Structures are given as structure tokens and as C-alpha cells.
Coordinates of N, CA and C in Angstrom, one line a residue:
M1 N -6.4 -196.3 -65.5 CA -7.5 -195.7 -64.8 C -8.8 -196.1 -65.4
N2 N -9.7 -196.6 -64.6 CA -11.0 -197.0 -65.2 C -11.9 -195.8 -65.6
T3 N -12.9 -196.1 -66.3 CA -13.8 -195.0 -66.8 C -14.5 -194.3 -65.7
D4 N -14.9 -195.0 -64.6 CA -15.6 -194.3 -63.5 C -14.6 -193.3 -62.8
A5 N -13.4 -193.7 -62.6 CA -12.4 -192.8 -62.0 C -12.2 -191.6 -62.9
Q6 N -12.1 -191.8 -64.2 CA -12.0 -190.7 -65.1 C -13.2 -189.8 -65.0
A7 N -14.4 -190.3 -64.9 CA -15.6 -189.5 -64.8 C -15.6 -188.7 -63.5
I8 N -15.0 -189.2 -62.4 CA -14.9 -188.4 -61.2 C -13.9 -187.3 -61.4
R9 N -12.8 -187.6 -62.1 CA -11.9 -186.5 -62.3 C -12.5 -185.4 -63.2
R10 N -13.3 -185.8 -64.2 CA -14.0 -184.8 -65.0 C -14.9 -184.0 -64.2
L11 N -15.6 -184.6 -63.3 CA -16.6 -183.9 -62.4 C -15.8 -182.8 -61.6
V12 N -14.6 -183.2 -61.1 CA -13.8 -182.2 -60.3 C -13.4 -181.0 -61.2
A13 N -13.0 -181.3 -62.4 CA -12.7 -180.2 -63.4 C -13.9 -179.3 -63.6
Q14 N -15.0 -180.0 -63.8 CA -16.3 -179.2 -64.0 C -16.6 -178.3 -62.8
W15 N -16.3 -178.8 -61.6 CA -16.5 -178.1 -60.4 C -15.7 -176.8 -60.4
H16 N -14.4 -176.9 -60.7 CA -13.5 -175.8 -60.8 C -14.0 -174.8 -61.8
S17 N -14.4 -175.2 -63.0 CA -14.8 -174.3 -64.0 C -16.1 -173.6 -63.6
A18 N -17.0 -174.3 -63.0 CA -18.3 -173.7 -62.5 C -18.0 -172.7 -61.4
T19 N -17.1 -173.0 -60.5 CA -16.7 -172.1 -59.5 C -16.2 -170.8 -60.1
A20 N -15.3 -170.9 -61.0 CA -14.7 -169.7 -61.6 C -15.8 -168.8 -62.3
A21 N -16.8 -169.5 -62.9 CA -17.8 -168.8 -63.6 C -18.9 -168.2 -62.6
G22 N -18.8 -168.6 -61.4 CA -19.8 -168.1 -60.4 C -21.1 -168.9 -60.6
D23 N -21.1 -170.1 -61.2 CA -22.3 -170.9 -61.5 C -22.7 -171.7 -60.3
V24 N -23.3 -171.2 -59.4 CA -23.7 -171.8 -58.1 C -24.5 -173.1 -58.4
E25 N -25.5 -173.0 -59.3 CA -26.4 -174.1 -59.5 C -25.7 -175.3 -60.1
T26 N -24.7 -175.1 -60.9 CA -23.9 -176.3 -61.4 C -23.1 -176.9 -60.3
V27 N -22.4 -176.0 -59.5 CA -21.6 -176.5 -58.4 C -22.5 -177.4 -57.5
L28 N -23.7 -176.8 -57.1 CA -24.6 -177.6 -56.2 C -25.0 -178.9 -56.8
G29 N -25.3 -178.9 -58.1 CA -25.7 -180.1 -58.7 C -24.6 -181.2 -58.8
L30 N -23.4 -180.9 -58.5 CA -22.3 -181.8 -58.5 C -22.1 -182.5 -57.2
M31 N -22.9 -182.1 -56.2 CA -22.6 -182.7 -54.8 C -23.9 -183.4 -54.3
A32 N -23.7 -184.3 -53.4 CA -24.8 -185.0 -52.7 C -25.3 -184.0 -51.6
E33 N -26.6 -184.3 -51.3 CA -27.2 -183.5 -50.2 C -26.5 -183.6 -48.9
D34 N -25.9 -184.7 -48.6 CA -25.2 -184.9 -47.4 C -23.7 -184.8 -47.5
V35 N -23.2 -184.0 -48.4 CA -21.8 -183.7 -48.6 C -21.2 -183.2 -47.3
V36 N -19.9 -183.6 -47.1 CA -19.1 -183.1 -45.9 C -17.8 -182.5 -46.5
F37 N -17.5 -181.3 -46.1 CA -16.2 -180.7 -46.5 C -15.4 -180.5 -45.2
L38 N -14.1 -180.9 -45.3 CA -13.2 -180.8 -44.2 C -12.3 -179.6 -44.5
V39 N -12.4 -178.6 -43.7 CA -11.7 -177.3 -43.9 C -10.7 -177.2 -42.7
P40 N -9.4 -177.0 -43.0 CA -8.4 -176.8 -41.9 C -8.8 -175.8 -40.8
G41 N -8.8 -176.2 -39.6 CA -9.0 -175.2 -38.5 C -10.5 -175.0 -38.3
Q42 N -11.4 -175.6 -39.0 CA -12.8 -175.4 -38.9 C -13.5 -176.7 -38.6
P43 N -14.7 -176.7 -38.0 CA -15.5 -177.9 -37.9 C -15.9 -178.3 -39.2
P44 N -16.2 -179.6 -39.4 CA -16.7 -180.1 -40.8 C -17.9 -179.3 -41.2
M45 N -17.9 -178.9 -42.5 CA -19.0 -178.2 -43.1 C -19.9 -179.3 -43.7
K46 N -21.1 -179.5 -43.1 CA -22.0 -180.6 -43.4 C -23.2 -180.1 -44.2
G47 N -23.5 -180.7 -45.4 CA -24.7 -180.5 -46.1 C -24.6 -179.5 -47.2
R48 N -25.3 -179.8 -48.3 CA -25.3 -178.9 -49.5 C -25.9 -177.5 -49.2
T49 N -26.9 -177.5 -48.3 CA -27.5 -176.2 -47.9 C -26.5 -175.3 -47.2
T50 N -25.7 -175.9 -46.3 CA -24.7 -175.1 -45.6 C -23.6 -174.6 -46.6
F51 N -23.2 -175.4 -47.5 CA -22.2 -175.0 -48.5 C -22.8 -173.9 -49.4
E52 N -24.0 -174.1 -49.8 CA -24.7 -173.1 -50.7 C -24.7 -171.7 -50.0
K53 N -25.1 -171.7 -48.8 CA -25.2 -170.4 -48.0 C -23.8 -169.7 -48.0
G54 N -22.8 -170.5 -47.7 CA -21.4 -169.9 -47.7 C -21.0 -169.4 -49.0
L55 N -21.2 -170.2 -50.1 CA -20.8 -169.9 -51.4 C -21.5 -168.6 -51.9
R56 N -22.8 -168.6 -51.8 CA -23.5 -167.4 -52.2 C -23.1 -166.2 -51.5
G57 N -22.9 -166.3 -50.2 CA -22.4 -165.1 -49.4 C -21.1 -164.6 -49.9
L58 N -20.1 -165.5 -50.2 CA -18.8 -165.2 -50.6 C -18.8 -164.5 -52.0
L59 N -19.7 -165.0 -52.9 CA -19.8 -164.5 -54.2 C -20.4 -163.1 -54.3
T60 N -21.0 -162.6 -53.2 CA -21.4 -161.2 -53.2 C -20.3 -160.2 -53.1
S61 N -19.1 -160.7 -52.6 CA -18.0 -159.8 -52.4 C -16.7 -160.2 -53.1
H62 N -16.7 -161.5 -53.6 CA -15.4 -162.0 -54.2 C -15.7 -162.7 -55.5
R63 N -14.6 -162.8 -56.3 CA -14.6 -163.7 -57.4 C -13.7 -164.8 -57.0
L64 N -14.1 -166.1 -57.3 CA -13.4 -167.2 -56.8 C -12.8 -168.0 -58.0
E65 N -11.7 -168.5 -57.8 CA -11.0 -169.5 -58.7 C -10.5 -170.6 -57.8
S66 N -10.8 -171.8 -58.2 CA -10.3 -173.0 -57.4 C -9.4 -173.9 -58.2
T67 N -8.4 -174.5 -57.6 CA -7.6 -175.5 -58.2 C -7.5 -176.6 -57.2
G68 N -7.2 -177.8 -57.6 CA -7.2 -178.9 -56.7 C -6.1 -179.9 -57.1
D69 N -5.6 -180.6 -56.1 CA -4.7 -181.7 -56.3 C -5.4 -183.0 -55.8
I70 N -5.9 -183.8 -56.7 CA -6.6 -185.0 -56.3 C -5.6 -186.0 -55.7
Q71 N -5.9 -186.4 -54.5 CA -5.0 -187.3 -53.7 C -5.4 -188.8 -54.0
E72 N -6.7 -189.0 -54.1 CA -7.1 -190.4 -54.3 C -8.5 -190.4 -55.0
V73 N -8.7 -191.4 -55.8 CA -10.0 -191.7 -56.4 C -10.2 -193.2 -56.2
C74 N -11.4 -193.5 -55.7 CA -11.7 -194.9 -55.4 C -13.1 -195.2 -55.9
V75 N -13.2 -196.3 -56.6 CA -14.5 -196.8 -57.2 C -14.6 -198.2 -56.8
S76 N -15.7 -198.6 -56.2 CA -16.0 -200.0 -55.9 C -17.5 -200.2 -56.1
G77 N -17.9 -200.9 -57.2 CA -19.3 -201.1 -57.5 C -20.0 -199.8 -57.7
D78 N -21.1 -199.6 -56.9 CA -21.9 -198.3 -57.1 C -21.3 -197.2 -56.2
L79 N -20.2 -197.4 -55.5 CA -19.7 -196.4 -54.6 C -18.4 -195.8 -55.2
G80 N -18.3 -194.5 -55.3 CA -17.1 -193.9 -55.7 C -16.8 -192.6 -54.9
Y81 N -15.6 -192.3 -54.7 CA -15.3 -191.0 -54.0 C -13.9 -190.6 -54.4
C82 N -13.6 -189.3 -54.1 CA -12.3 -188.8 -54.3 C -12.0 -187.8 -53.1
W83 N -10.8 -187.6 -52.8 CA -10.5 -186.6 -51.9 C -9.3 -185.8 -52.5
S84 N -9.3 -184.5 -52.2 CA -8.3 -183.7 -52.9 C -8.0 -182.5 -51.9
V85 N -6.9 -181.9 -52.2 CA -6.5 -180.6 -51.5 C -6.9 -179.5 -52.5
I86 N -7.7 -178.6 -52.0 CA -8.2 -177.6 -52.9 C -7.7 -176.2 -52.4
T87 N -7.3 -175.4 -53.3 CA -6.9 -174.0 -53.1 C -7.9 -173.1 -53.8
V88 N -8.4 -172.2 -53.0 CA -9.4 -171.2 -53.5 C -8.8 -169.8 -53.5
R89 N -8.7 -169.2 -54.7 CA -8.2 -167.8 -54.7 C -9.4 -166.9 -54.7
M90 N -9.4 -166.0 -53.7 CA -10.5 -165.1 -53.5 C -10.1 -163.7 -53.9
T91 N -10.7 -163.1 -54.9 CA -10.3 -161.7 -55.3 C -11.5 -160.8 -55.0
P92 N -11.3 -159.8 -54.2 CA -12.4 -158.9 -53.8 C -12.9 -158.2 -55.1
L93 N -14.3 -158.2 -55.2 CA -14.9 -157.5 -56.3 C -14.6 -156.0 -56.3
S94 N -14.4 -155.5 -55.1 CA -14.1 -154.0 -54.9 C -12.7 -153.6 -55.2
G95 N -11.9 -154.6 -55.6 CA -10.5 -154.4 -55.9 C -9.6 -154.8 -54.7
G96 N -8.3 -154.8 -54.9 CA -7.4 -155.2 -53.8 C -6.8 -156.5 -54.2
N97 N -6.0 -157.0 -53.3 CA -5.2 -158.2 -53.5 C -6.0 -159.4 -53.3
A98 N -5.7 -160.4 -54.1 CA -6.4 -161.7 -53.9 C -5.7 -162.4 -52.8
S99 N -6.4 -163.4 -52.2 CA -5.9 -164.2 -51.1 C -6.2 -165.6 -51.4
D100 N -5.4 -166.5 -51.0 CA -5.6 -168.0 -51.2 C -6.0 -168.6 -49.9
A101 N -6.9 -169.5 -50.0 CA -7.4 -170.4 -48.9 C -7.2 -171.8 -49.3
I102 N -6.6 -172.6 -48.4 CA -6.4 -174.0 -48.7 C -7.3 -174.8 -47.8

């Protein structure tokens, strides 16, 4: 695995750590302005601002922990990407059972 692919994997690990810490600013700094998230059963979530609004809203009522299974990392010149299957465990701050979203 080349160093660029390793850097992408480290970025993903940093993302999961920042999510668990509720560190929204770090999470936002790890994504491009024009990021697109594909969520099962939902239209694509487009843009960092849209993601930020959803994340901040969710953090008012839940603690989040995410894990991911990286499916592919590709680097070609100045372009690099990865895609992964992410599971987010959402635990209500008010108590109660956690739920997982994939």
C-alpha cells in the first residue's frame, strides 16, 4: 500500500475518533465542500453545509460512535478517494437503548 493510500486510511480513522468526541470542526475539516454521502434509502446528501446541519442537530440529542469497513482506496496523481460502509451507533443523551444506522 502506498503512502497516499495509508494517509487516506489515517484520515478515516481520525474521522471516527472526532465523531466519537463530538468534534464537529475536525470532522468538517476532513471533507471537501462538495462532499457527497450516499445513505441507503435516502437521496444523496450533498455538501459540507448539509452534513454539518445534520450532524450538529443529531449531537444535540445523541452521542455518536462510528466504525467503517473501507471497501476501496484509489490514488492516481493528485486525485484520491475511498469508499466505505459506515455504521453509526447513536446513543440517546437522555438514556435508553443505542441504535445502529448503516
